[in-house]
Short mmCIF file of C-alpha atoms in Angstrom, two decimals:
data_model
loop_
_atom_site.label_atom_id
_atom_site.label_comp_id
_atom_site.label_asym_id
_atom_site.label_seq_id
_atom_site.Cartn_x
_atom_site.Cartn_y
_atom_site.Cartn_z
CA THR A 22 24.31 -12.67 -9.54
CA GLY A 23 20.64 -12.48 -8.00
CA SER A 24 21.72 -9.47 -6.70
CA ARG A 25 24.03 -7.60 -9.17
CA SER A 26 20.65 -9.01 -11.66
CA PHE A 27 18.26 -7.19 -9.98
CA VAL A 28 21.01 -3.65 -9.38
CA ARG A 29 20.90 -3.88 -12.79
CA SER A 30 17.12 -3.81 -14.12
CA ASN A 31 16.50 -1.65 -11.57
CA ARG A 32 19.14 1.14 -12.50
CA ARG A 33 17.61 0.28 -16.38
CA ARG A 34 14.48 1.30 -14.83
CA ARG A 35 15.32 4.00 -13.56
CA GLY A 36 17.32 5.25 -15.68
CA ARG A 37 21.19 5.83 -15.76
CA GLY A 38 22.61 8.94 -13.85
CA SER A 39 19.56 9.93 -14.63
CA GLY A 40 18.64 10.68 -10.73
CA SER A 41 15.06 9.70 -10.95
CA ILE A 42 13.77 8.19 -8.93
CA GLY A 43 11.35 5.33 -8.86
CA GLY A 44 7.84 5.51 -7.81
CA ARG A 45 8.74 4.38 -4.22
CA THR A 46 11.49 4.98 -2.26
CA SER A 47 11.92 0.95 -0.51
CA ASN A 48 14.85 -0.91 -1.83
CA CYS A 49 13.55 -4.34 -2.43
CA CYS A 50 15.61 -7.49 -2.19
CA CYS A 51 15.15 -11.36 -3.64
CA ALA A 52 12.54 -13.33 -1.23
CA SER A 53 15.97 -15.81 -0.44
CA ALA A 54 17.85 -13.16 1.33
CA THR A 55 15.76 -11.79 2.83
CA CYS A 56 14.72 -15.13 4.62
CA SER A 57 18.36 -15.86 6.01
CA THR A 58 18.87 -12.50 6.77
CA THR A 59 15.34 -13.33 8.98
CA SER A 60 16.82 -16.70 9.73
CA ALA A 61 19.96 -15.35 10.93
CA SER A 62 18.28 -12.78 13.24
CA LEU A 63 15.28 -15.58 14.49
CA SER A 64 18.37 -18.10 15.06
CA ARG A 65 20.62 -15.12 17.60
CA GLY A 66 17.13 -13.79 18.81
CA ARG A 67 17.10 -10.34 17.30
CA ALA A 68 13.22 -9.23 16.30
CA PRO A 69 13.39 -8.50 12.57
CA GLY A 70 10.66 -6.17 12.64
CA CYS A 71 8.32 -5.72 9.60
CA VAL A 72 9.55 -5.78 5.83
CA ASN A 73 7.28 -4.09 3.20
CA TRP A 74 7.47 -5.71 0.00
CA ALA A 75 5.76 -6.41 -2.97
CA PHE A 76 2.94 -8.99 -3.68
CA ASP A 77 4.76 -11.58 -4.88
CA PRO A 78 8.47 -11.42 -3.08
CA SER A 79 5.76 -11.55 0.08
CA THR A 80 4.16 -14.69 -0.95
CA GLN A 81 7.33 -15.99 -1.40
CA ILE A 82 8.80 -14.84 2.02
CA LEU A 83 5.51 -15.22 4.12
CA ALA A 84 5.45 -18.95 2.29
CA ARG A 85 9.95 -19.16 4.43
CA VAL A 86 8.92 -18.01 7.29
CA GLY A 87 5.70 -17.73 8.06
CA ASP A 88 4.51 -16.28 11.33
CA ARG A 89 7.78 -16.00 11.89
CA LEU A 90 8.38 -12.24 10.43
CA THR A 91 5.75 -9.58 10.15
CA VAL A 92 4.38 -8.55 6.35
CA LEU A 93 2.65 -5.34 6.20
CA SER A 94 1.49 -4.25 2.24
CA GLY A 95 2.81 -1.57 1.50
CA ASP A 96 -0.22 -1.07 -0.87
CA ASP A 97 -4.00 -0.23 -0.54
CA PHE A 98 -3.92 -2.52 -3.41
CA THR A 99 -2.41 -5.61 -2.40
CA ALA A 100 -4.05 -5.24 1.18
CA TYR A 101 -6.08 -8.39 0.73
CA PRO A 102 -4.40 -10.24 -1.59
CA LEU A 103 -1.64 -10.66 1.29
CA TYR A 104 -3.65 -11.06 4.02
CA ALA A 105 -5.03 -13.88 2.21
CA VAL A 106 -1.40 -15.96 2.40
CA GLY A 107 -0.50 -13.93 6.02
CA ALA A 108 0.45 -10.77 5.79
CA ARG A 109 -0.66 -9.21 8.70
CA GLY A 110 -1.40 -5.45 8.04
CA VAL A 111 -1.01 -2.83 5.87
CA ILE A 112 0.31 1.26 5.35
CA SER A 113 -2.44 2.56 4.14
CA VAL A 114 -3.61 5.76 2.11
CA ALA A 115 -7.01 5.25 2.14
CA SER A 116 -7.22 4.30 5.71
CA ASN A 117 -7.29 7.97 5.95
CA VAL A 118 -10.69 8.63 3.99
CA ALA A 119 -12.55 5.12 5.21
CA PRO A 120 -11.01 3.58 8.52
CA ARG A 121 -14.16 1.54 8.77
CA TRP A 122 -13.55 0.20 5.54
CA MET A 123 -10.28 -0.52 5.35
CA ALA A 124 -10.42 -2.40 9.69
CA GLU A 125 -13.70 -4.29 9.19
CA MET A 126 -11.67 -5.71 5.74
CA TRP A 127 -8.93 -6.86 8.33
CA ASP A 128 -10.89 -7.24 11.08
CA ALA A 129 -13.09 -10.15 8.36
CA ALA A 130 -9.35 -11.25 6.59
CA ARG A 131 -7.98 -12.31 10.58
CA ALA A 132 -11.16 -13.64 11.02
CA GLY A 133 -11.11 -15.99 8.27
CA ASP A 134 -13.78 -14.29 6.08
CA TYR A 135 -12.49 -14.23 3.03
CA ALA A 136 -15.44 -14.08 0.73
CA ARG A 137 -16.43 -10.12 3.02
CA ALA A 138 -12.69 -9.67 2.55
CA ARG A 139 -12.97 -9.96 -0.70
CA ALA A 140 -16.22 -7.89 -1.31
CA LEU A 141 -14.15 -4.95 0.79
CA HIS A 142 -11.79 -5.11 -1.01
CA PHE A 143 -13.42 -4.89 -4.33
CA ARG A 144 -15.62 -2.03 -2.39
CA ILE A 145 -12.49 0.28 -1.68
CA GLN A 146 -10.95 -0.23 -4.75
CA PRO A 147 -12.72 2.41 -6.86
CA LEU A 148 -11.67 5.22 -3.61
CA THR A 149 -7.71 3.71 -3.77
CA GLU A 150 -7.38 4.12 -6.87
CA LEU A 151 -8.90 7.65 -7.08
CA LEU A 152 -6.50 8.33 -3.92
CA PHE A 153 -3.29 7.67 -6.74
CA ALA A 154 -5.15 9.20 -10.02
CA GLU A 155 -2.88 12.32 -9.12
CA THR A 156 0.08 12.72 -6.88
CA SER A 157 0.39 11.77 -3.78
CA PRO A 158 -1.00 13.45 -0.87
CA ILE A 159 -3.26 15.65 -2.83
CA PRO A 160 -6.23 13.64 -4.08
CA THR A 161 -6.28 12.51 -0.09
CA LYS A 162 -6.10 15.98 1.20
CA CYS A 163 -8.83 17.00 -1.32
CA ALA A 164 -10.45 13.67 -0.08
CA LEU A 165 -10.45 14.66 3.94
CA SER A 166 -10.73 18.35 2.77
CA LEU A 167 -15.02 17.86 0.48
CA MET A 168 -15.71 15.62 3.97
CA GLY A 169 -14.50 18.84 6.92
CA LYS A 170 -12.15 17.09 7.87
CA LEU A 171 -9.71 19.23 6.74
CA THR A 172 -8.67 23.02 5.72
CA ASP A 173 -8.71 23.18 1.60
CA GLU A 174 -5.06 24.78 1.91
CA LEU A 175 -2.23 23.60 -0.07
CA ARG A 176 1.99 24.13 1.03
CA PRO A 177 3.81 23.84 -1.76
CA PRO A 178 4.53 21.88 -3.21
CA LEU A 179 1.28 20.67 -3.50
CA TYR A 180 -1.17 22.22 -5.42
CA PRO A 181 -4.26 21.05 -5.50
CA MET A 182 -6.53 18.29 -7.39
CA THR A 183 -7.44 18.96 -10.68
CA SER A 184 -11.59 20.28 -11.12
CA ALA A 185 -12.34 16.98 -13.00
CA GLY A 186 -10.66 14.73 -10.58
CA ARG A 187 -12.03 16.94 -7.57
CA GLU A 188 -15.18 15.50 -8.87
CA ARG A 189 -14.81 12.09 -9.91
CA MET A 190 -13.57 12.45 -6.15
CA ARG A 191 -16.93 14.23 -4.67
CA ALA A 192 -19.32 11.70 -6.75
CA LEU A 193 -17.65 8.40 -4.97
CA LEU A 194 -17.61 9.45 -1.63
CA ALA A 195 -21.50 10.84 -1.54
CA ALA A 196 -22.09 7.92 -3.64
CA GLU A 197 -20.47 5.87 -0.97
CA GLY A 198 -22.28 7.61 1.78
CA LEU A 199 -18.81 9.31 3.13
CA LEU A 200 -19.99 12.87 3.04
#
């Protein structure tokens, strides 16, 4: 019944029959189902690969399976909190623009220096917010263009970042020494 209630609530969130897709295109399962599947795979000698989940299910999964499953954060803004409970990486957008910061945050968390990892998390947060202020990957391409790492050319259906967003991006990158 737990999975049925999730499916029903997920349909309500997406809109019944509307054809709309949520912000993410991955599926979400309850932690107990993931842990059961993982335990079964591990007992048969199969490596389960990795799982990308929202924060709360991730903490439940990590509490139940520990190091037997590699859990990755699927968003930059949850990387540090998930590192603190055992996640081993992140599928990152910010790494395209500020790879050193993201690598330093991971290195600090892995070394147990959570004060430094936390400080880096808060340093990265304004960039992360701006990278998702408009349809992705438009802000990332804008940032990389401003940094001189790629040309400012976009193919349809992408369009340039708004002039206000571009100016906010330029100011943030300049203030952080990324230009």
